[in-house]
Tab-separated table of C-alpha atoms and ligand atoms in Angstrom:
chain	number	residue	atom	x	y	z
Z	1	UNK	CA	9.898	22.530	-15.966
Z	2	UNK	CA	11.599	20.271	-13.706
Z	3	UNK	CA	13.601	18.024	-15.523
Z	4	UNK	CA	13.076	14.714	-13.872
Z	5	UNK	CA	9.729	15.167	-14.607
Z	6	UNK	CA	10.849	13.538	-17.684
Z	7	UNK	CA	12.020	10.442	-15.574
Z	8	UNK	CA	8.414	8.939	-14.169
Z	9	UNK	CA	7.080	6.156	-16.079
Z	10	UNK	CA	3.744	6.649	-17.519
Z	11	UNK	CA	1.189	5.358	-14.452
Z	12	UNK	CA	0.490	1.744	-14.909
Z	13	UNK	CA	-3.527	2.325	-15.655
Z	14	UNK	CA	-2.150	4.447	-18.801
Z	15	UNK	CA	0.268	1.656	-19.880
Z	16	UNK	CA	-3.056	-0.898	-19.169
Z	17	UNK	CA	-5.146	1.688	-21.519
Z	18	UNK	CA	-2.873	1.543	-24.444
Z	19	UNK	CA	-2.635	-2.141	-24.072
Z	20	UNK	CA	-5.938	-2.885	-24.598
Z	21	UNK	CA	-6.103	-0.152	-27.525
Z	22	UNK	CA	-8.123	-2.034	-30.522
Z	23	UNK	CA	-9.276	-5.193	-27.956
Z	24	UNK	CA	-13.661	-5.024	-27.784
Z	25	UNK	CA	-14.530	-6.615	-24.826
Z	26	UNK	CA	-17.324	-9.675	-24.753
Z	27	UNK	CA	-20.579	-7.612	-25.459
Z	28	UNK	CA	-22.514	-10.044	-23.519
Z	29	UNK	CA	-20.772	-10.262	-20.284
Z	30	UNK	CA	-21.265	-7.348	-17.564
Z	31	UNK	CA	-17.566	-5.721	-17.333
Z	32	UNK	CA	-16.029	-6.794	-13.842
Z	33	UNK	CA	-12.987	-4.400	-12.818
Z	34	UNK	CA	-10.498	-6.027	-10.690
Z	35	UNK	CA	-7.083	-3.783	-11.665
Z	36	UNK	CA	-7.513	-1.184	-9.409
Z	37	UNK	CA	-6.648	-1.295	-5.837
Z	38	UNK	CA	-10.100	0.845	-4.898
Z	39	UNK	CA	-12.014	-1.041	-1.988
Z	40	UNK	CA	-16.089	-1.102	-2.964
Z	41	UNK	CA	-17.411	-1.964	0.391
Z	42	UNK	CA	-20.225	0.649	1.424
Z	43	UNK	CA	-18.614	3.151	3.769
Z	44	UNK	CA	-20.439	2.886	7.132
Z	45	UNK	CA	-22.886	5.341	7.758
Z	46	UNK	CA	-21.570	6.683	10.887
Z	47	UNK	CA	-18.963	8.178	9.195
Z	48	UNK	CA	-20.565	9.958	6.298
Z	49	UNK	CA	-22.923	11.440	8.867
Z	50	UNK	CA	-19.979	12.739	10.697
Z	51	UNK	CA	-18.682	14.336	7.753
Z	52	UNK	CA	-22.453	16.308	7.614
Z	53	UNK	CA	-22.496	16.935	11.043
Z	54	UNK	CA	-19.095	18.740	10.784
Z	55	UNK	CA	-19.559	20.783	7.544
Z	56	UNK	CA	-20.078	23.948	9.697
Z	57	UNK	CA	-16.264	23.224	10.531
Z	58	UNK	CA	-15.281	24.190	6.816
Z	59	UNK	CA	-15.376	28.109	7.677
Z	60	UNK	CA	-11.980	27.698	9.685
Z	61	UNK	CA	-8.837	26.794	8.048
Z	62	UNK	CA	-7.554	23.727	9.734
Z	63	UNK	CA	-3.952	23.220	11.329
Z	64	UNK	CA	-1.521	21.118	9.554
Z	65	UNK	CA	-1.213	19.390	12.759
Z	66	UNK	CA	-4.474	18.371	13.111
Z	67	UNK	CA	-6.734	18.505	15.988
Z	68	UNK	CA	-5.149	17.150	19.302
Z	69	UNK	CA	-8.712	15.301	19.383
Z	70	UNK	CA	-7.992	13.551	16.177
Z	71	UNK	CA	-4.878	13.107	16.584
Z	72	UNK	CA	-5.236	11.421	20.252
Z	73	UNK	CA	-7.705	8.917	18.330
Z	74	UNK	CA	-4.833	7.908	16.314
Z	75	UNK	CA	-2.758	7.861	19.119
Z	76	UNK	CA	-5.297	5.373	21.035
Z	77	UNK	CA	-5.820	2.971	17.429
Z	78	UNK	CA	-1.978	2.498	17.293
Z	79	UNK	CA	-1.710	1.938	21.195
Z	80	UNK	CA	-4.404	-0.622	20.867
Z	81	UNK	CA	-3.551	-2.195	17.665
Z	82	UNK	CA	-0.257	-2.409	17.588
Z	83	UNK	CA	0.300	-2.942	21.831
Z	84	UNK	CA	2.209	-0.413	22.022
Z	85	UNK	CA	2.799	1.146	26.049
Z	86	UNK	CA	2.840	4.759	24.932
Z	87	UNK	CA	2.870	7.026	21.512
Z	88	UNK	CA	3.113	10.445	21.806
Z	89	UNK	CA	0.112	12.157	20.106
Z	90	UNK	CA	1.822	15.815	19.659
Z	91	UNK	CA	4.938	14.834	18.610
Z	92	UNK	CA	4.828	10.921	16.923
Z	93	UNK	CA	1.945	11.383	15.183
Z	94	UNK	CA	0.692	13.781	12.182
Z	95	UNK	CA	-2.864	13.414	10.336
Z	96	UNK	CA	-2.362	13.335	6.495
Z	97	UNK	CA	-4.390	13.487	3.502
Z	98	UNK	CA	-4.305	9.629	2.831
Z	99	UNK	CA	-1.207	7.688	2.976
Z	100	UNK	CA	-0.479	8.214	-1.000
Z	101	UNK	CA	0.322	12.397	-0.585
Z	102	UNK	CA	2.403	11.725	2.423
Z	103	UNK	CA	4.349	8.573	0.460
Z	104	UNK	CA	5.161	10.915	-1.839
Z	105	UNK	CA	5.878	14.575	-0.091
Z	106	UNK	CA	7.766	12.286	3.171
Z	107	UNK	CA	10.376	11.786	0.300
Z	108	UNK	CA	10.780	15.618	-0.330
Z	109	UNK	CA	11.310	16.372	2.743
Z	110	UNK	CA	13.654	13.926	3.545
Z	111	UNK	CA	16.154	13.469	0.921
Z	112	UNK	CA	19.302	15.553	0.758
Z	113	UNK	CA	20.361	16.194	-2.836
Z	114	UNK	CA	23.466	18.268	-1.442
Z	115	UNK	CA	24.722	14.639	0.119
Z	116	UNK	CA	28.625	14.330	-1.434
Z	117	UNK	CA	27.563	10.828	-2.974
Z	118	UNK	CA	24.179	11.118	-5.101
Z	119	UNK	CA	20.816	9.596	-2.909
Z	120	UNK	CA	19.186	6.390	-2.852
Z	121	UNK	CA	16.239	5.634	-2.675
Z	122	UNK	CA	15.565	1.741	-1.592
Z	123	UNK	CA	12.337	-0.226	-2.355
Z	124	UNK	CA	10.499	-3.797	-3.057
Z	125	UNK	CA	10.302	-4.834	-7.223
Z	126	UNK	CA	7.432	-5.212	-8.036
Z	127	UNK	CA	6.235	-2.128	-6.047
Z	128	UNK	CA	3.397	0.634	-4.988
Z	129	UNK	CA	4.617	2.981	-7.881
Z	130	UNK	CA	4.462	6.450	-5.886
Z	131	UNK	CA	7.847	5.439	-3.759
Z	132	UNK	CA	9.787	5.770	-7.526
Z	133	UNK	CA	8.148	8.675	-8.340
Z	134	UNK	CA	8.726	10.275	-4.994
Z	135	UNK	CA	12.594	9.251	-5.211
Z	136	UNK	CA	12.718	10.862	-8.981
Z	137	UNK	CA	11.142	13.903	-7.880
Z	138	UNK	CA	13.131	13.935	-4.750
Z	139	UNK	CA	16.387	14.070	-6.727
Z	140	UNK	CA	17.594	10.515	-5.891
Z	141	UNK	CA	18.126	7.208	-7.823
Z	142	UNK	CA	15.696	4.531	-6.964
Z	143	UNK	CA	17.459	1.317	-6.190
Z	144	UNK	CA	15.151	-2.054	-6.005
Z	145	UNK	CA	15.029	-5.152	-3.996
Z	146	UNK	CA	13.363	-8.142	-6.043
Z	147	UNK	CA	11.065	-10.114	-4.433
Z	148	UNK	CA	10.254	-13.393	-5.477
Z	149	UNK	CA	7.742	-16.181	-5.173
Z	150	UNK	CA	10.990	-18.677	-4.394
Z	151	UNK	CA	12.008	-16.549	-1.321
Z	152	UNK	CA	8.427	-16.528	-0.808
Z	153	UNK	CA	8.675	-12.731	-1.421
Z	154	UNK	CA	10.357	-11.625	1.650
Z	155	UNK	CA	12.836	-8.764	1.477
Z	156	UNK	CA	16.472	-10.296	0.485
Z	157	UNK	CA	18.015	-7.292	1.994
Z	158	UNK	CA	21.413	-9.222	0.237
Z	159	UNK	CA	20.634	-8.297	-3.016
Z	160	UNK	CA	22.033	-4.616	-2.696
Z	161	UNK	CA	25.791	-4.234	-1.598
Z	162	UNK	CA	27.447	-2.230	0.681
Z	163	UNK	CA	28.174	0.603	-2.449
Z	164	UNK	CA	24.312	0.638	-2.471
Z	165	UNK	CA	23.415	0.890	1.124
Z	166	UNK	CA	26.181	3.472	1.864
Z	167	UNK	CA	24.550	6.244	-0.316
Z	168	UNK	CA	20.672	5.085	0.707
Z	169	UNK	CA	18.815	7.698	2.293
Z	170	UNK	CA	15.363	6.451	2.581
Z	171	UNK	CA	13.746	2.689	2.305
Z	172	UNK	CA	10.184	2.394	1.160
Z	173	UNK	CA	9.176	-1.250	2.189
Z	174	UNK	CA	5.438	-1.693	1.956
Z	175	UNK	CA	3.602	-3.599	4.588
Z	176	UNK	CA	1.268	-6.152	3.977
Z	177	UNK	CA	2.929	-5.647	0.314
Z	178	UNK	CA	0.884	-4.630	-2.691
Z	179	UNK	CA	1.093	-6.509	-4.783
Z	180	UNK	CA	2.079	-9.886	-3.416
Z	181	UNK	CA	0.279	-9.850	-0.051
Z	182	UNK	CA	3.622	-10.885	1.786
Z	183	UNK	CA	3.960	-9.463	5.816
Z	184	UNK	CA	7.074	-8.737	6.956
Z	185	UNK	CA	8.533	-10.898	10.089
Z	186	UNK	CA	10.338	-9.709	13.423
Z	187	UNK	CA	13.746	-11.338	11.642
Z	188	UNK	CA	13.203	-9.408	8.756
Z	189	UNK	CA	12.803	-6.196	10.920
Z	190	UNK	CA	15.418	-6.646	12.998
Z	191	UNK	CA	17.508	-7.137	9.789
Z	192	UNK	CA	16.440	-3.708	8.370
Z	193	UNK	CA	16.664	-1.793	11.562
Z	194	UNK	CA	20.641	-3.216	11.248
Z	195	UNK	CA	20.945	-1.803	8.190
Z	196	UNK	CA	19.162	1.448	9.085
Z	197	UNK	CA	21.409	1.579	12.067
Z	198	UNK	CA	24.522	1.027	10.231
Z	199	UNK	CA	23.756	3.263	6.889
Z	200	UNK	CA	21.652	6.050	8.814
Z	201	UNK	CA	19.017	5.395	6.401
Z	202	UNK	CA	15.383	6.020	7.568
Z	203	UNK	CA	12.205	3.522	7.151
Z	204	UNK	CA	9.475	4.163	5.825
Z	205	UNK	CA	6.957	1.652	5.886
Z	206	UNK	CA	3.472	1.779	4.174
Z	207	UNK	CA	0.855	0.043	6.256
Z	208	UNK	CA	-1.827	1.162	4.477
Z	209	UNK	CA	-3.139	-2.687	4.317
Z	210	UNK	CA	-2.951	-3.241	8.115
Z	211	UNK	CA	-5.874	-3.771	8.871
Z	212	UNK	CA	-7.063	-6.252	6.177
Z	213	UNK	CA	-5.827	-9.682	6.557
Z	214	UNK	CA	-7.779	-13.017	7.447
Z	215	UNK	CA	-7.583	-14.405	10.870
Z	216	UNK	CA	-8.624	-12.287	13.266
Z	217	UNK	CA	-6.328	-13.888	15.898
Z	218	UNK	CA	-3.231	-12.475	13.513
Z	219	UNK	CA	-3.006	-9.186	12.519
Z	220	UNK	CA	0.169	-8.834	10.716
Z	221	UNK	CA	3.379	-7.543	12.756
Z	222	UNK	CA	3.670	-3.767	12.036
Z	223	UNK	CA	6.795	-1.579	11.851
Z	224	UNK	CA	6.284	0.299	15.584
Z	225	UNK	CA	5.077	-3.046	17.109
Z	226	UNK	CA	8.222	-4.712	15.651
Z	227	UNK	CA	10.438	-1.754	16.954
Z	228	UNK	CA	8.887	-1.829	20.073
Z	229	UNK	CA	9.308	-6.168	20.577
Z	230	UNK	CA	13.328	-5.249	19.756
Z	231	UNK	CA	13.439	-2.474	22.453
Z	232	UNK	CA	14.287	0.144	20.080
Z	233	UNK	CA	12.370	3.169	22.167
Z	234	UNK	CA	11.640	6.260	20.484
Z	235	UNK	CA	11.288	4.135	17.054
Z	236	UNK	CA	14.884	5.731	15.468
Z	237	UNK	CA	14.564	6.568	11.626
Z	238	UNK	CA	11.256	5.149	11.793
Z	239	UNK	CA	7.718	6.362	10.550
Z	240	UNK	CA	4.563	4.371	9.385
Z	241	UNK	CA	2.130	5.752	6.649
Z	242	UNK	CA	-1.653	4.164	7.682
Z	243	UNK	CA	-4.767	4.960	6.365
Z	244	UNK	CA	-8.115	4.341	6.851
Z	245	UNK	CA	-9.089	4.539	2.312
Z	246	UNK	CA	-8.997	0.437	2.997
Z	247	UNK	CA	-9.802	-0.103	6.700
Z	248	UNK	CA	-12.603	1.867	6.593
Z	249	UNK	CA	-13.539	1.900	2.602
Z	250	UNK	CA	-13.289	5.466	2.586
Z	251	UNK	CA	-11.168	6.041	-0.560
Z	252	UNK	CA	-12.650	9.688	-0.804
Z	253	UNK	CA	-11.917	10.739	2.642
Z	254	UNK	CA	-8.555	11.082	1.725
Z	255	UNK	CA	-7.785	10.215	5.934
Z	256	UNK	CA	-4.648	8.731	6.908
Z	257	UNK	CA	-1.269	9.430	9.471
Z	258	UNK	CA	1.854	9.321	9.825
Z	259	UNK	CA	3.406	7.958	13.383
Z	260	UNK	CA	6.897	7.401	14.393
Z	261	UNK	CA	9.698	9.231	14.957
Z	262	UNK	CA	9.732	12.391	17.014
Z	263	UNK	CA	12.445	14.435	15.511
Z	264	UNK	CA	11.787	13.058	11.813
Z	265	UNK	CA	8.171	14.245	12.443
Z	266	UNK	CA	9.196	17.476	13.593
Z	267	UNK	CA	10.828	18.623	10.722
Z	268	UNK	CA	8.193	16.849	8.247
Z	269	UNK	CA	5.591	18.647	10.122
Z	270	UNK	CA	7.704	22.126	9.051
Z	271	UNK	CA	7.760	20.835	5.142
Z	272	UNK	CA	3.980	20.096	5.565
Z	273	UNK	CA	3.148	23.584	6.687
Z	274	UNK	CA	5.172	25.130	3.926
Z	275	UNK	CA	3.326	22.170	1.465
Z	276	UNK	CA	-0.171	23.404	2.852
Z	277	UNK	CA	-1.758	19.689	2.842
Z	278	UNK	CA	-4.182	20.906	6.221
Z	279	UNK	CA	-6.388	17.992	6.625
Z	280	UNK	CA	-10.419	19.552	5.913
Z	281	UNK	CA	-11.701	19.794	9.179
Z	282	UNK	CA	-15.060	17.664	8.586
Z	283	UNK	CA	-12.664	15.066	7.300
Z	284	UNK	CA	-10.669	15.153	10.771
Z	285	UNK	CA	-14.250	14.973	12.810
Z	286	UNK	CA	-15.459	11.487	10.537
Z	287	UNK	CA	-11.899	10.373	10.971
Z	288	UNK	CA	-11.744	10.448	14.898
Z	289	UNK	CA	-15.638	8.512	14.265
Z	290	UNK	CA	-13.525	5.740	11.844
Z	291	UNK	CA	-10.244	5.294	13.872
Z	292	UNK	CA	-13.164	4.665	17.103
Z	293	UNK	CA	-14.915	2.257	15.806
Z	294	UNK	CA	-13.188	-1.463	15.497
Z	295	UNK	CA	-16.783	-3.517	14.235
Z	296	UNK	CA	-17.175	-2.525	10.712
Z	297	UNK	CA	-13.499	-2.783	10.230
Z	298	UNK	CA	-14.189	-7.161	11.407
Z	299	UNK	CA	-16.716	-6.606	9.197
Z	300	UNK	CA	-14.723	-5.780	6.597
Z	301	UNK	CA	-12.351	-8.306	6.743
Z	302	UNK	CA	-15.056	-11.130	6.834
Z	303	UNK	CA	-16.432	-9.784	3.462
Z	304	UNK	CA	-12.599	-9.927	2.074
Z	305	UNK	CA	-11.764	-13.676	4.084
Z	306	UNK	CA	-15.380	-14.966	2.455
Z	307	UNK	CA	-13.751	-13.837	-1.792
Z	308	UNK	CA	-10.390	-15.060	-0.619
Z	309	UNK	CA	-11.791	-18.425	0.402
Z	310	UNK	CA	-14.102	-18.352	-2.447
Z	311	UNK	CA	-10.749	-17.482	-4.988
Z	312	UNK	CA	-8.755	-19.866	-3.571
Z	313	UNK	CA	-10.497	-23.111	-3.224
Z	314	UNK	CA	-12.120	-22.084	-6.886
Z	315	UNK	CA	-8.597	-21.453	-8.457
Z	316	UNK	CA	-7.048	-24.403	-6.532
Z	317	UNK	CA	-5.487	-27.332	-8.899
Z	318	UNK	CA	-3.122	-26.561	-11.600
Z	319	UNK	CA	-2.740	-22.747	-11.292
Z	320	UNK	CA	-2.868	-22.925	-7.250
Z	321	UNK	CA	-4.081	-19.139	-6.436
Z	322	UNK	CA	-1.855	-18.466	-3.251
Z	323	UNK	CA	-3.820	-17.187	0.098
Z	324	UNK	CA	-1.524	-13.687	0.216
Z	325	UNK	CA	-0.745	-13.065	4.187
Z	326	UNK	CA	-3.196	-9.857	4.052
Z	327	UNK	CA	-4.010	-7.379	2.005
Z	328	UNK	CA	-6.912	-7.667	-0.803
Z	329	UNK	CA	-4.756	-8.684	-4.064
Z	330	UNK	CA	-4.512	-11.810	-5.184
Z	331	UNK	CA	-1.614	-12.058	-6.552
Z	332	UNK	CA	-1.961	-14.602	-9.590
Z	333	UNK	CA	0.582	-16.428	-11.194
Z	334	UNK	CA	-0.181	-16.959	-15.264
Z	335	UNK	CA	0.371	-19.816	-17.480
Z	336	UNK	CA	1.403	-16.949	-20.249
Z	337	UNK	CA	2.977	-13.519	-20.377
Z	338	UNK	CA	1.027	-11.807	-17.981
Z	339	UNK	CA	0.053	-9.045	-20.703
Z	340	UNK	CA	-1.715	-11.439	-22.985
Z	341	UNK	CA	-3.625	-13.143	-20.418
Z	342	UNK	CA	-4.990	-9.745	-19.518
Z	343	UNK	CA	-5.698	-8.635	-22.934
Z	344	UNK	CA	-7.790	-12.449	-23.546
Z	345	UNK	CA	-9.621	-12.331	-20.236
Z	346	UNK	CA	-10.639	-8.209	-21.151
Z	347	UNK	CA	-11.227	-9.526	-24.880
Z	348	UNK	CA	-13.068	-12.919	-24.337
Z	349	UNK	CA	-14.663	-12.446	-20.553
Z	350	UNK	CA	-14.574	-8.622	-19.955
Z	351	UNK	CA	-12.756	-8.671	-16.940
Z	352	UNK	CA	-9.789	-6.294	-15.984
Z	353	UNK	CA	-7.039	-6.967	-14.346
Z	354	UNK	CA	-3.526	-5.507	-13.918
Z	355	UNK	CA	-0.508	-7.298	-15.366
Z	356	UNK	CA	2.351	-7.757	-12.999
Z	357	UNK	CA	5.119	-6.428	-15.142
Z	358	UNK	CA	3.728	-2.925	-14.979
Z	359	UNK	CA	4.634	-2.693	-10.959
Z	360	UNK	CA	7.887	-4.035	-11.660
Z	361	UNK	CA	10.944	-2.884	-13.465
Z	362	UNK	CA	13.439	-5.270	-14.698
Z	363	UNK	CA	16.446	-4.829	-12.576
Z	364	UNK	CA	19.327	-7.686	-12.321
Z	365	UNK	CA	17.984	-9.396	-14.954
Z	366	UNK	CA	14.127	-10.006	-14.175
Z	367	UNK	CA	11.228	-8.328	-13.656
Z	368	UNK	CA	9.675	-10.005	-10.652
Z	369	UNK	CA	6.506	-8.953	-11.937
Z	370	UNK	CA	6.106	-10.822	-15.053
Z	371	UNK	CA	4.055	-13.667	-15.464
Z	372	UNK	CA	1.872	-12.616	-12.472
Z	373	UNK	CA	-1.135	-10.907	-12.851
Z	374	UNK	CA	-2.584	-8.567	-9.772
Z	375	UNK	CA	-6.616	-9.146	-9.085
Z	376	UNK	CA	-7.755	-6.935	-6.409
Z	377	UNK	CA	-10.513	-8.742	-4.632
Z	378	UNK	CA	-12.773	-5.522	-4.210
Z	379	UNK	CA	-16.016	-5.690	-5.803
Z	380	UNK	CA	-18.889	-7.648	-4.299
Z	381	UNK	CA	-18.597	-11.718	-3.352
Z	382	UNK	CA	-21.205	-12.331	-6.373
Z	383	UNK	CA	-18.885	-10.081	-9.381
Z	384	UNK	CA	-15.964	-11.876	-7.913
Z	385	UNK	CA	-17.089	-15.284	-7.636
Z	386	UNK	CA	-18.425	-14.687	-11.398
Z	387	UNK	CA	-14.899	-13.350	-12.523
Z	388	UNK	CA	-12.792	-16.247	-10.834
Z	389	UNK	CA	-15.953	-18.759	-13.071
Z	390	UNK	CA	-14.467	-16.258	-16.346
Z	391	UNK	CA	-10.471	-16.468	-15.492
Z	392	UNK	CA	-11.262	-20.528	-14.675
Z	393	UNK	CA	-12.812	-20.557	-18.234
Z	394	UNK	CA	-10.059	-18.736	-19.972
Z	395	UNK	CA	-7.020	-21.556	-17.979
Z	396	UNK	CA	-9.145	-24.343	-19.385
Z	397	UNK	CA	-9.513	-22.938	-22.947
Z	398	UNK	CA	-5.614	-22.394	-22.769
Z	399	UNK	CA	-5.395	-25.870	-21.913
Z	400	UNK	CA	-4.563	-25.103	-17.718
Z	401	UNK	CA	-6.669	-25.720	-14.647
V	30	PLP	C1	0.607	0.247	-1.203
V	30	PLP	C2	-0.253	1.448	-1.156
V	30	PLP	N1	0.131	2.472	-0.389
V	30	PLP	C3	-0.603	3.590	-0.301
V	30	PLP	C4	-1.782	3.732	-1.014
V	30	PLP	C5	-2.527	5.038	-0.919
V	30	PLP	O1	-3.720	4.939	-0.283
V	30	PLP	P1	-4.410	6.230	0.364
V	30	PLP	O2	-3.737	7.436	-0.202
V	30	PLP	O3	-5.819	6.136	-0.030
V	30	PLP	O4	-4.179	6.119	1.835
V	30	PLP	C6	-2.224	2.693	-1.817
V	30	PLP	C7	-3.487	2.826	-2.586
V	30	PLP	O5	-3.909	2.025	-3.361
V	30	PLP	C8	-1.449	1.501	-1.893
V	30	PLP	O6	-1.808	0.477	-2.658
């Protein structure tokens, strides 16, 4: 077997399972699971009836490229969301099976393990945990940027010196971030398209929260859109990973793209054919329905800006819950370690969520992860409203909030 296998860290949702080995939840409280990043909005019904009206489609094998219909709808949602002039659906834009396979296989493709100077791989701490996996597999050594709540977790490109940068091959940066909910600003583009420029390293940036943030006068910046306000035209060592598991709550669709670069895409599109990762073609037809349709994706967002309001102004005081900038964790700061506080609120109040130092790894010192617990807003207003009531109750009995 392939030895780095031996390098991924067990999934944090195995760690979580052996940490609450021997803990018996409250018997009398209904469980409430907020660790997992799975959106529970009811998937429109527009799109599961495209995926019936299509299943005649499944006697053809489908292209790895997609249809051109499908991938023109793409073409239109980035044009219109991100104000872009032109995107090239042939060549800057490939369907994939959600944005998690393509994360992971993008990395495969694009690291070169014959390079006289071992690869890096660059990404945020704490972090989405595919983009370490994808830089073991890939052969290279994942380097990480910490991001803290004192630099209001924004990318301190500073951190890693020149020695770093010069053997970097690929950055992961992840866009609204999971887990802290931070967007990314035109400065802090600009400074990673500098360092792209000067390092020939290419971007890769995970948008896969785009679309869920809480003012509907600001979506967040996104990678092309920022490219495109700094003139850089053709978007050089540049591709977004988008999805519509969170847009459109379709989790099980497994429906996302890639856009950017042409050339990148070209030879990506070459490892994908060898991969075989063909998008099922009833899958394609209730994709072009989702990436049409722009009012159940406002609707989402009001359900998430309603449990964000409610979070916030509950958890406000002591323990202030921060608003993130989008996304639909709330990243939560604890009074104690941030694996205690999860084992008491699964042991005392039967609610789940994910402690912080299992996205992070301790690198220069810290794990930026510690002490913060992530609480993914996604079942209904009424389960969340009663598990912010259960975390309140645990702060008081530990003497907070
Ligand atoms: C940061 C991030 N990127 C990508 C994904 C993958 O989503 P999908 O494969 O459903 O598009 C997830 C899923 O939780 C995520 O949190």
């Amino acid at each position: 077997m392939n030895s780095n296998l031996s390098l991924l860290q067990p999934y944090p949702f195995q760690k979580l399972r052996k940490l609450f080995d021997g803990i018996t939840p409250a018997a009398n409280l209904d469980p409430i699971n907020l660790h997992i990043g799975e959106p529970k909005h009811a998937t429109p019904d527009f799109i599961r009836q495209a995926v019936v009206d299509h299943l005649n489609k499944l006697s053809h094998y489908p292209t790895t490229q997609g249809t051109p219909e499908l991938r023109y709808s793409i073409a239109d949602w980035i044009m219109r969301r991100f104000d872009l002039p032109t995107i090239n659906p042939d060549t800057e834009v490939i369907p994939v099976n959600g944005s998690r396979e393509a994360l992971f296989s993008f990395a495969q493709a694009a690291i070169d393990t014959a390079a006289a100077s071992g690869p890096y791989v660059v990404c945020p701490n704490p972090f989405y945990q595919i983009y370490e996996g994808a830089a073991l597999l890939g052969g290279a050594s994942p380097q990480f940027i910490n991001t803290t709540a004192d630099k209001a977790f924004r990318l301190d490109f500073s951190q890693l010196p020149d020695a770093v940068w010069s053997r970097t091959q690929l950055i992961y940066v992840c866009n609204p971030n999971n887990p802290t909910g931070s967007v990314m600003s035109l400065d802090e583009w600009r400074q990673l398209f500098e360092l792209s420029d000067r390092y020939g390293c290419i971007i890769a940036a995970d948008e896969c929260y785009s679309e869920i943030y809480f003012d509907e006068h600001k979506p967040p910046l996104g990678a092309l859109a920022a490219a495109h306000q700094l003139g850089r035209t053709g978007f050089p060592r540049l591709l977004v990973f988008n999805s519509l598991s969170k847009r459109s709550n379709v989790p099980g669709l497994r429906s996302g793209f890639v856009a950017g670069n042409a050339q990148i895409l070209e030879k990506y599109l070459l490892y994908r054919t060898y991969h075989g990762c063909a998008m099922n073609p009833a899958s394609q037809a209730a994709s072009i329905a989702a990436w049409n349709d722009e009012n159940h994706v406002v609707e989402n967002r009001r359900l998430y800006t309603q449990k964000f309001s409610m979070a916030t102004a509950m958890l406000s005081g002591a323990t202030a819950a921060q608003m993130p900038d989008a996304g639909f964790y709330l990243w939560f700061k604890t009074p104690i370690s941030d694996t205690e506080f999860t084992q008491q609120l699964r042991r005392d109040y039967n609610v789940t969520v994910l402690p912080g130092s299992y996205l992070g790894r301790k690198i220069r010192g810290i794990n930026p992860g510690e002490n913060y617990v992530r609480i993914a807003l996604v079942a209904s207003l009424d389960q969340c409203t009663e598990a912010i009531v259960r975390i309140k109750s645990l702060l008081n009995n530990l003497g907070y909030a």
